Coordinates of C-alpha atoms in Angstrom, one line a residue:
Chain A
M1 CA -13.7 89.4 -49.7
N2 CA -17.3 90.0 -48.8
S3 CA -19.1 87.3 -46.9
T4 CA -22.4 88.2 -48.6
A5 CA -20.9 87.2 -51.9
Y6 CA -21.8 83.5 -51.2
N7 CA -25.5 83.6 -51.9
Y8 CA -25.8 80.1 -53.4
Q9 CA -27.3 77.8 -50.7
N10 CA -25.4 74.8 -52.0
D11 CA -22.1 76.5 -51.5
I12 CA -22.7 77.3 -47.9
S13 CA -21.9 75.0 -45.0
I14 CA -22.7 77.3 -42.2
R15 CA -24.9 80.4 -42.2
T16 CA -25.8 82.5 -39.2
E17 CA -28.0 85.6 -38.9
G18 CA -28.0 87.6 -35.7
L19 CA -27.1 84.6 -33.7
T20 CA -27.3 85.4 -30.0
K21 CA -27.1 83.6 -26.7
R22 CA -27.9 85.1 -23.4
F23 CA -27.5 83.6 -19.9
G24 CA -29.6 85.9 -17.7
N25 CA -28.2 89.4 -18.2
F26 CA -25.0 88.1 -19.7
T27 CA -24.8 88.1 -23.5
A28 CA -22.2 85.4 -24.3
V29 CA -22.7 85.6 -28.1
D30 CA -24.0 88.9 -29.4
N31 CA -25.8 89.1 -32.7
I32 CA -23.2 87.4 -34.9
T33 CA -23.7 87.0 -38.7
F34 CA -21.4 85.0 -41.0
H35 CA -21.2 82.5 -43.8
V36 CA -18.8 79.6 -44.1
K37 CA -18.2 78.2 -47.6
K38 CA -18.1 74.5 -48.3
G39 CA -14.5 73.2 -48.1
E40 CA -13.3 76.4 -46.5
I41 CA -11.0 76.5 -43.5
F42 CA -12.7 79.0 -41.2
G43 CA -10.8 80.2 -38.1
F44 CA -12.7 81.4 -35.1
L45 CA -10.4 83.5 -32.9
G46 CA -10.9 85.0 -29.6
A47 CA -9.6 85.2 -26.0
N48 CA -11.0 82.9 -23.4
G49 CA -14.5 84.0 -22.5
A50 CA -15.0 85.8 -25.9
G51 CA -17.9 83.4 -26.6
K52 CA -16.2 80.9 -28.9
T53 CA -17.3 77.9 -27.0
T54 CA -20.9 79.1 -26.6
A55 CA -21.0 79.8 -30.4
I56 CA -19.6 76.3 -31.3
K57 CA -22.1 74.7 -28.9
M58 CA -24.9 76.3 -30.7
L59 CA -23.6 75.4 -34.1
C60 CA -23.2 71.7 -33.0
G61 CA -26.8 71.6 -31.8
L62 CA -25.9 71.3 -28.1
S63 CA -27.4 74.7 -27.1
K64 CA -30.4 76.6 -28.5
P65 CA -29.9 80.2 -29.6
T66 CA -31.7 82.9 -27.6
S67 CA -32.4 84.6 -30.9
G68 CA -31.2 84.7 -34.4
I69 CA -30.8 81.9 -36.9
A70 CA -28.0 79.3 -37.6
M71 CA -28.1 76.9 -40.4
V72 CA -25.5 74.1 -40.3
A73 CA -25.2 71.6 -43.2
G74 CA -28.6 72.9 -44.3
Y75 CA -30.3 72.3 -41.0
D76 CA -31.6 74.7 -38.4
V77 CA -29.8 74.4 -35.1
A78 CA -32.9 75.3 -33.1
T79 CA -35.1 72.6 -34.5
Q80 CA -33.0 70.0 -36.4
A81 CA -30.1 69.3 -34.0
E82 CA -30.4 65.6 -34.6
H83 CA -29.8 66.0 -38.3
I84 CA -26.9 68.3 -37.7
K85 CA -25.2 65.9 -35.4
K86 CA -25.2 63.2 -38.1
N87 CA -23.5 65.6 -40.5
I88 CA -20.7 67.1 -38.4
G89 CA -17.6 65.9 -36.8
Y90 CA -16.1 67.3 -33.6
M91 CA -12.7 67.3 -32.0
S92 CA -11.8 68.9 -28.8
Q93 CA -8.4 69.9 -27.3
K94 CA -8.6 66.9 -25.0
F95 CA -8.7 64.6 -28.1
A96 CA -11.3 62.3 -26.5
L97 CA -9.5 59.1 -27.3
Y98 CA -9.8 56.1 -25.0
D99 CA -6.4 55.2 -23.7
D100 CA -7.2 51.6 -22.9
L101 CA -8.5 50.9 -26.4
K102 CA -6.3 50.0 -29.3
V103 CA -6.0 52.4 -32.2
W104 CA -8.4 50.5 -34.4
E105 CA -10.8 50.0 -31.6
N106 CA -11.1 53.7 -31.0
M107 CA -11.8 54.1 -34.7
R108 CA -14.4 51.4 -34.7
L109 CA -16.1 52.7 -31.6
Y110 CA -16.8 56.1 -33.1
A111 CA -17.7 54.6 -36.5
G112 CA -20.2 52.5 -34.6
I113 CA -21.5 55.5 -32.8
Y114 CA -22.2 57.1 -36.1
G115 CA -24.0 53.9 -37.3
M116 CA -21.6 53.2 -40.2
K117 CA -21.8 50.0 -42.1
E118 CA -19.3 47.3 -41.3
K119 CA -17.7 47.2 -44.8
I120 CA -17.3 50.9 -44.9
I121 CA -15.8 50.9 -41.4
A122 CA -13.2 48.3 -42.4
Y123 CA -12.4 50.4 -45.5
R124 CA -12.2 53.6 -43.6
I125 CA -10.0 52.2 -40.8
N126 CA -7.4 51.0 -43.4
E127 CA -7.6 54.2 -45.3
I128 CA -6.9 56.3 -42.2
L129 CA -4.1 54.0 -41.0
M130 CA -2.4 54.4 -44.4
Q131 CA -3.0 58.1 -44.6
L132 CA -1.4 58.6 -41.1
G133 CA 1.3 56.1 -41.7
F134 CA 0.0 54.1 -38.8
E135 CA -0.1 50.7 -40.4
N136 CA 2.0 49.2 -37.7
E137 CA 0.1 50.9 -34.9
K138 CA -3.3 49.3 -35.6
N139 CA -3.2 47.2 -32.5
T140 CA -1.3 49.7 -30.3
F141 CA -3.0 50.9 -27.2
V142 CA -3.6 54.6 -27.5
K143 CA -2.0 55.4 -24.1
T144 CA 1.4 54.5 -25.6
L145 CA 1.2 56.9 -28.5
P146 CA 3.1 60.2 -28.5
I147 CA 0.8 63.2 -28.2
G148 CA 1.3 64.4 -31.8
W149 CA 0.1 61.0 -33.0
K150 CA -2.9 61.1 -30.7
Q151 CA -3.8 64.4 -32.1
K152 CA -3.7 63.2 -35.7
L153 CA -5.7 60.1 -34.7
A154 CA -8.3 62.1 -32.9
F155 CA -8.7 64.3 -35.9
S156 CA -9.0 61.4 -38.3
I157 CA -11.6 59.8 -36.1
S158 CA -13.6 63.0 -36.0
I159 CA -14.0 62.7 -39.8
I160 CA -14.3 58.9 -39.9
H161 CA -17.9 59.2 -41.0
Q162 CA -17.0 61.7 -43.7
P163 CA -19.1 64.6 -42.3
E164 CA -19.9 67.8 -44.2
I165 CA -18.3 69.9 -41.6
V166 CA -15.7 69.3 -38.9
F167 CA -15.5 71.5 -35.8
L168 CA -12.1 71.6 -34.2
D169 CA -12.1 73.3 -30.7
E170 CA -8.6 74.4 -29.9
P171 CA -7.2 71.2 -31.5
T172 CA -3.5 72.0 -31.2
G173 CA -3.1 72.7 -27.5
G174 CA 0.1 71.2 -25.9
V175 CA 1.6 70.0 -29.2
D176 CA 5.1 71.0 -30.4
P177 CA 5.4 73.3 -33.5
A178 CA 6.6 70.4 -35.8
A179 CA 3.6 68.3 -34.9
R180 CA 1.4 71.3 -35.3
R181 CA 2.6 71.9 -38.9
Q182 CA 2.0 68.2 -39.7
F183 CA -1.5 68.6 -38.2
W184 CA -2.3 71.5 -40.5
E185 CA -1.2 69.5 -43.5
L186 CA -3.9 67.0 -42.5
I187 CA -6.4 69.8 -42.2
Y188 CA -5.5 71.1 -45.7
A189 CA -5.9 67.6 -47.1
T190 CA -9.3 67.3 -45.5
A191 CA -10.5 70.7 -46.8
E192 CA -9.4 69.7 -50.3
K193 CA -11.8 66.7 -50.1
G194 CA -14.6 69.3 -49.6
I195 CA -15.0 68.9 -45.9
T196 CA -15.5 72.3 -44.3
V197 CA -13.2 73.0 -41.4
F198 CA -14.4 75.2 -38.6
V199 CA -11.5 75.7 -36.2
T200 CA -11.1 77.7 -33.0
T201 CA -7.7 78.7 -31.7
H202 CA -5.9 81.2 -29.7
Y203 CA -2.6 80.6 -31.4
M204 CA -2.5 83.6 -33.7
D205 CA 0.3 82.2 -35.9
E206 CA -2.1 79.3 -36.6
A207 CA -4.8 81.7 -37.7
E208 CA -2.6 82.5 -40.7
Y209 CA -3.3 79.0 -42.1
C210 CA -7.0 79.6 -42.4
N211 CA -8.8 80.8 -45.5
R212 CA -10.7 83.3 -43.5
I213 CA -10.8 84.3 -39.9
C214 CA -13.5 85.7 -37.7
M215 CA -12.4 87.5 -34.6
L216 CA -14.7 87.6 -31.6
V217 CA -14.4 90.1 -28.8
D218 CA -17.0 90.2 -26.0
G219 CA -19.3 88.0 -28.0
K220 CA -19.3 90.3 -31.0
I221 CA -17.6 89.9 -34.4
V222 CA -14.9 92.6 -34.7
A223 CA -13.3 91.4 -37.9
L224 CA -14.0 88.8 -40.6
D225 CA -11.8 88.4 -43.6
S226 CA -8.8 86.5 -45.0
P227 CA -5.6 86.8 -43.0
K228 CA -4.0 88.8 -45.7
K229 CA -6.7 91.4 -46.0
L230 CA -6.9 91.8 -42.3
K231 CA -3.2 92.5 -42.1
D232 CA -3.5 95.0 -45.0
T233 CA -6.5 96.7 -43.4
F234 CA -4.9 97.2 -40.0
S235 CA -1.4 97.6 -41.6
A236 CA -0.1 94.9 -39.2
Q237 CA 2.8 92.5 -39.7
N238 CA 0.9 89.5 -38.4
I239 CA -2.5 88.4 -37.1
D240 CA -1.4 88.6 -33.5
K241 CA -0.9 92.4 -33.9
V242 CA -4.3 92.7 -35.6
F243 CA -5.9 90.9 -32.7
R244 CA -4.1 93.0 -30.1
L245 CA -5.4 96.1 -31.8
L246 CA -9.0 94.8 -31.9
A247 CA -9.1 93.3 -28.5
R248 CA -7.7 96.3 -26.7
N249 CA -11.1 97.6 -25.6
T250 CA -12.3 94.3 -24.3
N251 CA -14.6 94.3 -21.3
R252 CA -14.2 90.7 -20.3
T253 CA -10.9 89.1 -19.5
Chain B
M1 CA -27.4 42.6 -50.1
I2 CA -27.9 43.4 -46.5
Q3 CA -24.9 45.1 -45.0
K4 CA -24.2 44.5 -41.3
K5 CA -24.3 47.6 -39.3
Y6 CA -22.8 48.2 -35.9
S7 CA -25.4 49.3 -33.4
P8 CA -24.2 52.5 -31.7
F9 CA -25.5 51.2 -28.4
L10 CA -23.7 47.9 -28.7
S11 CA -20.5 49.5 -29.8
F12 CA -20.6 51.6 -26.7
V13 CA -21.5 48.8 -24.3
R14 CA -18.6 46.7 -25.7
K15 CA -16.2 49.6 -25.0
E16 CA -17.4 49.8 -21.4
F17 CA -16.6 46.1 -20.9
F18 CA -13.1 46.8 -22.3
H19 CA -12.7 49.6 -19.7
I20 CA -13.7 47.2 -16.9
F21 CA -11.7 44.1 -17.9
R22 CA -8.6 45.8 -19.2
D23 CA -8.0 47.6 -15.9
R24 CA -6.8 45.1 -13.3
W25 CA -8.0 47.1 -10.3
T26 CA -11.4 47.7 -11.7
S27 CA -11.8 44.0 -12.3
I28 CA -10.6 43.2 -8.8
I29 CA -13.0 45.7 -7.2
L30 CA -15.9 44.5 -9.3
L31 CA -15.5 40.8 -9.1
I32 CA -13.2 39.8 -6.2
M33 CA -14.0 42.4 -3.5
P34 CA -17.6 41.2 -3.1
I35 CA -16.3 37.8 -2.1
L36 CA -13.7 39.3 0.2
M37 CA -16.4 41.4 1.8
I38 CA -18.6 38.4 2.5
I39 CA -15.7 36.8 4.3
L40 CA -14.6 39.9 6.2
F41 CA -18.0 40.9 7.4
G42 CA -18.7 37.3 8.4
F43 CA -17.3 38.0 11.8
A44 CA -19.9 39.1 14.3
I45 CA -19.2 42.2 16.3
T46 CA -20.8 42.5 19.8
T47 CA -22.5 45.7 20.5
E48 CA -24.3 47.5 23.3
V49 CA -28.0 47.9 23.7
K50 CA -30.1 50.6 25.3
N51 CA -33.9 50.6 25.8
A52 CA -34.6 47.7 23.5
K53 CA -38.3 47.0 23.1
I54 CA -39.4 43.8 24.6
A55 CA -42.7 41.9 25.0
I56 CA -43.9 39.9 27.9
F57 CA -46.0 36.7 27.8
D58 CA -47.0 36.0 31.4
P59 CA -49.7 33.4 32.0
S60 CA -48.9 33.2 35.7
Q61 CA -49.4 36.8 36.8
D62 CA -48.0 36.2 40.3
A63 CA -45.5 37.9 42.7
A64 CA -42.4 36.4 41.1
T65 CA -43.2 37.2 37.5
H66 CA -44.2 40.8 38.4
A67 CA -40.9 41.2 40.2
I68 CA -39.0 39.9 37.3
V69 CA -40.9 42.1 34.8
D70 CA -40.2 45.1 37.1
K71 CA -36.6 44.3 37.2
L72 CA -36.4 44.1 33.4
S73 CA -38.4 47.3 32.8
T74 CA -36.4 49.4 35.4
S75 CA -33.1 48.4 33.8
E76 CA -31.8 50.8 31.2
Y77 CA -31.5 48.1 28.6
F78 CA -35.2 47.3 28.2
T79 CA -38.5 49.0 27.7
I80 CA -41.6 46.9 27.8
E81 CA -43.5 47.6 24.7
T82 CA -46.4 45.3 25.0
Y83 CA -47.9 42.3 26.7
V84 CA -49.1 39.3 24.8
Y85 CA -51.7 36.8 25.9
S86 CA -51.5 33.9 23.6
Q87 CA -49.1 31.9 21.6
N88 CA -50.6 33.0 18.3
E89 CA -50.0 36.7 19.1
M90 CA -46.3 36.0 19.6
D91 CA -45.9 34.6 16.2
N92 CA -46.8 37.9 14.6
L93 CA -45.0 40.1 17.0
F94 CA -41.6 40.3 15.4
R95 CA -43.2 40.9 12.0
K96 CA -45.5 43.6 13.0
R97 CA -43.6 45.5 15.7
N98 CA -40.1 46.5 16.3
I99 CA -39.7 44.0 19.2
G100 CA -36.2 42.7 20.0
L101 CA -37.1 40.1 22.6
I102 CA -40.1 38.2 24.0
V103 CA -39.9 37.0 27.6
V104 CA -42.1 34.0 28.2
F105 CA -43.0 32.7 31.7
S106 CA -44.2 29.2 32.3
E107 CA -47.5 28.7 34.1
H108 CA -47.8 28.7 37.9
F109 CA -44.4 30.3 38.0
Y110 CA -44.2 31.3 41.7
E111 CA -45.6 28.1 42.9
N112 CA -43.2 26.1 41.0
M113 CA -40.3 28.3 42.0
M114 CA -41.1 28.0 45.7
H115 CA -41.9 24.3 45.7
G116 CA -39.0 22.9 43.8
G117 CA -40.9 22.5 40.6
D118 CA -39.4 23.9 37.4
A119 CA -40.1 27.6 36.9
K120 CA -39.2 28.3 33.4
I121 CA -38.5 31.5 31.4
Q122 CA -38.0 31.4 27.7
L123 CA -36.3 34.3 25.9
I124 CA -37.3 34.5 22.2
A125 CA -35.2 36.8 20.1
D126 CA -35.2 37.9 16.5
G127 CA -32.2 36.1 15.2
S128 CA -32.1 37.7 11.8
D129 CA -30.0 40.4 13.4
P130 CA -27.8 38.0 15.4
N131 CA -25.5 40.6 17.0
Y132 CA -28.4 42.4 18.4
A133 CA -30.3 39.3 19.4
Y134 CA -27.3 37.8 21.1
T135 CA -26.7 40.9 23.1
L136 CA -30.3 41.1 24.2
T137 CA -30.5 37.6 25.4
Q138 CA -27.2 38.0 27.3
Y139 CA -28.5 41.1 29.1
A140 CA -31.8 39.5 29.9
S141 CA -30.1 36.4 31.3
A142 CA -27.9 38.5 33.4
L143 CA -30.9 40.3 34.9
L144 CA -32.7 37.0 35.6
G145 CA -29.5 35.7 37.2
S146 CA -29.3 38.6 39.6
Y147 CA -32.9 38.3 40.5
Q148 CA -32.2 34.7 41.5
Q149 CA -29.2 35.7 43.6
E150 CA -31.1 38.4 45.5
N151 CA -33.9 35.9 46.4
I152 CA -31.5 33.3 47.6
S153 CA -29.9 35.7 50.0
H154 CA -33.2 37.0 51.3
N155 CA -34.9 33.7 51.6
F156 CA -34.2 30.9 54.0
N157 CA -36.1 28.4 51.9
P158 CA -34.2 25.8 50.1
P159 CA -32.5 27.0 46.9
F160 CA -34.8 27.1 43.9
Q161 CA -34.0 27.1 40.3
I162 CA -35.3 29.2 37.4
E163 CA -34.5 27.6 34.1
T164 CA -33.8 30.0 31.3
T165 CA -34.0 28.8 27.7
I166 CA -33.2 30.9 24.8
K167 CA -34.8 30.5 21.4
M168 CA -33.6 32.3 18.3
L169 CA -36.4 32.8 15.8
Y170 CA -35.4 32.8 12.1
N171 CA -31.8 32.2 12.8
P172 CA -31.7 29.2 15.2
T173 CA -27.9 28.8 15.4
L174 CA -27.3 32.6 15.6
K175 CA -25.0 32.8 12.6
G176 CA -23.4 36.1 11.9
A177 CA -23.6 35.3 8.3
Y178 CA -27.3 35.7 8.4
N179 CA -26.8 39.3 9.1
T180 CA -23.8 39.7 6.8
V181 CA -25.4 38.5 3.6
P182 CA -28.1 41.1 3.2
G183 CA -25.6 43.8 4.3
V184 CA -22.9 42.8 1.9
L185 CA -25.4 42.5 -0.9
G186 CA -26.5 46.1 -0.2
M187 CA -23.0 47.3 0.0
V188 CA -21.8 45.6 -3.1
L189 CA -24.7 46.6 -5.3
M190 CA -24.3 50.2 -4.0
L191 CA -20.6 50.1 -4.7
I192 CA -20.9 48.7 -8.2
C193 CA -23.9 50.7 -9.4
A194 CA -23.4 54.0 -7.7
M195 CA -19.7 54.3 -7.3
M196 CA -18.5 52.7 -10.5
T197 CA -21.1 54.3 -12.6
S198 CA -20.3 57.7 -11.3
I199 CA -16.6 57.1 -11.7
S200 CA -17.0 55.9 -15.3
I201 CA -19.1 58.8 -16.3
A202 CA -16.8 61.2 -14.6
R203 CA -14.0 59.6 -16.6
E204 CA -15.7 60.5 -19.8
K205 CA -16.0 64.1 -18.7
E206 CA -12.4 64.3 -17.4
F207 CA -10.9 63.1 -20.7
G208 CA -13.2 65.2 -22.8
N209 CA -15.0 62.2 -24.3
M210 CA -18.4 63.4 -23.1
E211 CA -18.2 66.5 -25.3
V212 CA -17.6 64.4 -28.3
L213 CA -20.3 61.9 -27.4
L214 CA -22.8 64.7 -26.9
V215 CA -22.0 66.1 -30.3
S216 CA -22.5 62.7 -31.9
P217 CA -25.9 61.4 -32.9
L218 CA -26.1 59.3 -29.7
K219 CA -29.0 60.5 -27.6
P220 CA -28.2 61.4 -24.0
I221 CA -30.5 58.5 -22.9
T222 CA -28.5 56.1 -25.0
I223 CA -25.3 57.3 -23.5
I224 CA -26.7 56.9 -20.0
L225 CA -28.1 53.4 -20.8
S226 CA -24.9 52.2 -22.4
K227 CA -22.9 53.4 -19.4
T228 CA -25.1 51.6 -17.0
V229 CA -25.8 48.3 -18.7
P230 CA -22.4 46.8 -18.0
Y231 CA -22.8 47.6 -14.3
I232 CA -26.3 46.1 -14.2
V233 CA -24.8 42.9 -15.7
L234 CA -22.0 42.9 -13.2
S235 CA -24.4 43.5 -10.3
L236 CA -26.4 40.5 -11.4
I237 CA -23.3 38.4 -11.6
N238 CA -22.3 39.5 -8.1
F239 CA -25.8 39.0 -6.8
T240 CA -25.7 35.5 -8.0
S241 CA -22.2 34.8 -6.6
I242 CA -23.1 36.2 -3.2
M243 CA -26.3 34.1 -3.1
L244 CA -24.3 31.0 -4.0
L245 CA -21.6 31.8 -1.5
A246 CA -24.3 32.4 1.1
V247 CA -26.0 29.1 0.6
F248 CA -23.0 26.8 -0.1
A249 CA -20.1 28.4 1.8
L250 CA -21.8 30.3 4.7
K251 CA -24.7 27.8 4.9
V252 CA -27.3 30.5 5.1
P253 CA -30.5 29.1 3.7
I254 CA -32.7 31.2 1.4
V255 CA -36.0 30.8 3.2
G256 CA -38.0 33.3 1.1
N257 CA -38.8 33.5 -2.5
I258 CA -35.6 33.9 -4.6
L259 CA -37.5 35.8 -7.3
L260 CA -38.8 38.3 -4.8
I261 CA -35.2 38.8 -3.5
A262 CA -34.1 39.3 -7.1
L263 CA -36.9 41.8 -7.7
I264 CA -36.1 43.8 -4.6
S265 CA -32.4 43.7 -5.7
L266 CA -33.2 44.9 -9.2
I267 CA -35.1 47.9 -7.8
F268 CA -32.2 48.7 -5.6
I269 CA -29.8 48.4 -8.5
F270 CA -31.8 51.0 -10.5
L271 CA -31.9 53.2 -7.4
S272 CA -28.1 52.9 -7.0
L273 CA -27.5 53.6 -10.7
A274 CA -29.6 56.8 -10.4
L275 CA -27.5 57.8 -7.4
G276 CA -24.3 57.2 -9.4
L277 CA -25.7 59.2 -12.3
L278 CA -26.7 62.0 -10.0
I279 CA -23.2 62.1 -8.5
S280 CA -21.7 62.2 -12.0
T281 CA -23.7 65.2 -13.0
I282 CA -22.2 67.1 -10.0
V283 CA -18.6 66.2 -10.3
K284 CA -16.0 66.7 -13.0
T285 CA -13.3 64.2 -12.1
Q286 CA -13.0 60.6 -11.2
I287 CA -11.3 61.2 -7.9
V288 CA -14.1 63.5 -6.7
A289 CA -16.7 61.0 -7.9
M290 CA -14.9 58.3 -5.9
L291 CA -14.6 60.4 -2.8
I292 CA -18.3 61.5 -2.9
S293 CA -19.5 58.0 -3.5
G294 CA -17.3 56.8 -0.7
V295 CA -18.2 59.4 1.9
V296 CA -21.8 59.9 1.0
L297 CA -22.7 56.3 0.1
M298 CA -20.4 53.7 1.4
F299 CA -19.5 54.8 4.9
P300 CA -23.1 55.5 6.0
V301 CA -24.1 52.1 4.5
I302 CA -21.4 50.3 6.5
L303 CA -22.0 52.3 9.7
L304 CA -25.7 52.9 9.7
S305 CA -27.2 49.9 8.1
G306 CA -27.1 47.8 11.2
M307 CA -24.4 45.6 9.8
I308 CA -21.9 46.4 12.4
F309 CA -23.7 48.5 15.0
P310 CA -27.4 47.9 15.7
V311 CA -29.4 50.9 14.5
E312 CA -31.6 50.4 17.6
S313 CA -28.8 51.3 19.9
M314 CA -27.9 54.5 18.1
G315 CA -28.9 58.1 18.9
V316 CA -32.2 59.4 17.6
F317 CA -30.5 61.5 15.0
F318 CA -28.7 58.6 13.5
Q319 CA -31.8 56.5 13.6
Y320 CA -33.5 59.1 11.5
L321 CA -30.5 59.4 9.3
A322 CA -30.5 55.7 8.8
K323 CA -34.1 55.9 7.6
V324 CA -33.2 58.0 4.6
L325 CA -30.5 55.6 3.4
P326 CA -31.8 53.6 0.6
A327 CA -29.5 50.7 1.5
N328 CA -31.2 50.3 4.9
W329 CA -34.6 49.7 3.3
Y330 CA -33.0 47.3 0.9
I331 CA -31.2 45.4 3.6
A332 CA -34.3 45.3 5.8
A333 CA -36.4 43.9 3.0
I334 CA -33.8 41.3 2.1
R335 CA -33.5 40.2 5.7
K336 CA -37.2 39.8 5.9
V337 CA -37.5 37.8 2.7
M338 CA -34.3 35.9 2.7
I339 CA -34.0 34.9 6.3
Q340 CA -37.4 35.2 7.8
G341 CA -39.1 33.9 4.7
L342 CA -41.8 36.6 4.5
G343 CA -43.8 37.3 1.4
I344 CA -44.3 40.4 -0.7
S345 CA -47.0 41.9 1.6
S346 CA -44.6 42.0 4.5
V347 CA -42.0 44.0 2.6
S348 CA -44.5 46.3 0.8
K349 CA -43.4 49.3 2.9
E350 CA -39.8 48.7 2.0
L351 CA -40.7 48.2 -1.7
I352 CA -42.8 51.4 -1.8
V353 CA -40.0 53.4 -0.2
L354 CA -37.3 51.9 -2.5
I355 CA -39.5 52.4 -5.7
S356 CA -40.3 56.0 -4.7
M357 CA -36.7 56.8 -4.0
A358 CA -35.7 55.2 -7.4
V359 CA -38.2 57.1 -9.4
L360 CA -37.3 60.4 -7.7
L361 CA -33.6 59.9 -8.2
I362 CA -33.9 58.8 -11.8
A363 CA -36.1 61.8 -12.6
I364 CA -33.7 64.2 -10.9
S365 CA -30.6 62.8 -12.5
I366 CA -31.9 62.6 -16.0
K367 CA -33.2 66.2 -15.6
K368 CA -29.8 67.3 -14.3
F369 CA -28.0 65.4 -17.1
K370 CA -30.0 67.3 -19.7
V371 CA -29.6 70.6 -18.0
R372 CA -25.9 70.2 -18.1
I373 CA -26.0 69.7 -21.9
E374 CA -27.8 72.9 -22.3

């Protein structure tokens, strides 16, 4: 699959051209170019310090690129960060839920932050509770939920305002494999509704679930394709092996 | 049809109040501790004095008064700062200069002393700092007493009497509470605004909420404002309850303009919030935020504000250190207005210092907050 095949602007959620971020002499993100299709599950892989976080920060409009272009949801990250923020969702590995708020209060808080209308908020809260099977947990304090449930709740809240793209930064840390599988089912359901999922992870088995993956080593893209094609190209059994092959010459640890 | 929309700002402020009232300890710290502090610090603690500045009003100018003035000035407790020559001058002395005590001699002192008349000395102290004032009058009385003793033994004349009266300006009954109220106000506002704000922002960082908030359409300034509004509200509640306690429980009258007191407090609240914000930009966890606010803000306020130990009797280094503490300027201003009943022109220096500190800190902390996002 060739990334330049998606030329139609309307089909593209994220497009970068030579995106670069330097801190002094250190180049955290080095001239990366890629496209992410609408409704695609796009995996962003790399060791710690490979530049994943810096790249995600630029795409979310938190950090301005040193050079290059990034268009997210049709807006330029360098000049239209405010528009981007309205059209994206974000979930971090810390889940960012408030323990001392009830399940529905957490949902309402974030819905309120995104300026949603009251009627839509009520509708969305019920919809999410049903989808997660949380009907009886509406008034439960988040601190009493098991971690797998918190994870699903955090994800659902990150898309409560039905954004065009959701960024998941290492979303499955500290969760057992069964809960992780359930979580990926939720991601698939979301992508099917047309929401683009941009996910970073260092679990290589998880990368197999993505439509396409982009591997980052020392701030540079070293591979970008579907998991199957990558395995074929490098004649490896799994993505972990592919990554080991590519990351062998890394300078940063 | 108009559809109701939740304001992002109000959603956020609501959530802050949940944090405060759903945590038992937070509620206790914010609402009950101020009352406990007023009670705890209500007890006066006696302290030592060295080289306190005094003024002399001596209409007699005779051998006896000169001897007494000599005795006072050669003691290690007092330094004679100035002489006054009229009653009117005395009135302005405490306001204009850092005078702790005025020693007033009656007219024809020596004559009266030798011929059985009543030779009188009045000690006038600034009672708005009662610990200090009380100590000064005690030391002065002791020196006068020893002068009398010496003269009795060297003199074969019939015993004479010097009558010493003590007058406490601004705080006639020498209540410790007069000193406590401004001090506790300063401490409570500092605690709520600086400490609690820094802890609550550190909490957002610690649990990863800050990342999510920064990616949301909320502007950084909205996040800051909505984090601080609840603490401003609580500070005002505490300000009111401390004022009510002061007047009705501790019987400390509010002599000055209550609006001026509120204005000074509001400036101090903003200053403390900025300090809290600044601390939160440096730290990553709640516990560090708490330690830093405790060590950097609370202890110096308690120890160097003159609440427990008079700043006047501290070393030069600590006196300068005390000068950079915002709380000291606040407490000084509140003392002047609340207890001495002075107007805005008398606290202009304190106001200017507080406002400049507030502006500087707000500018630095907002800049740091933004830099961190980049």
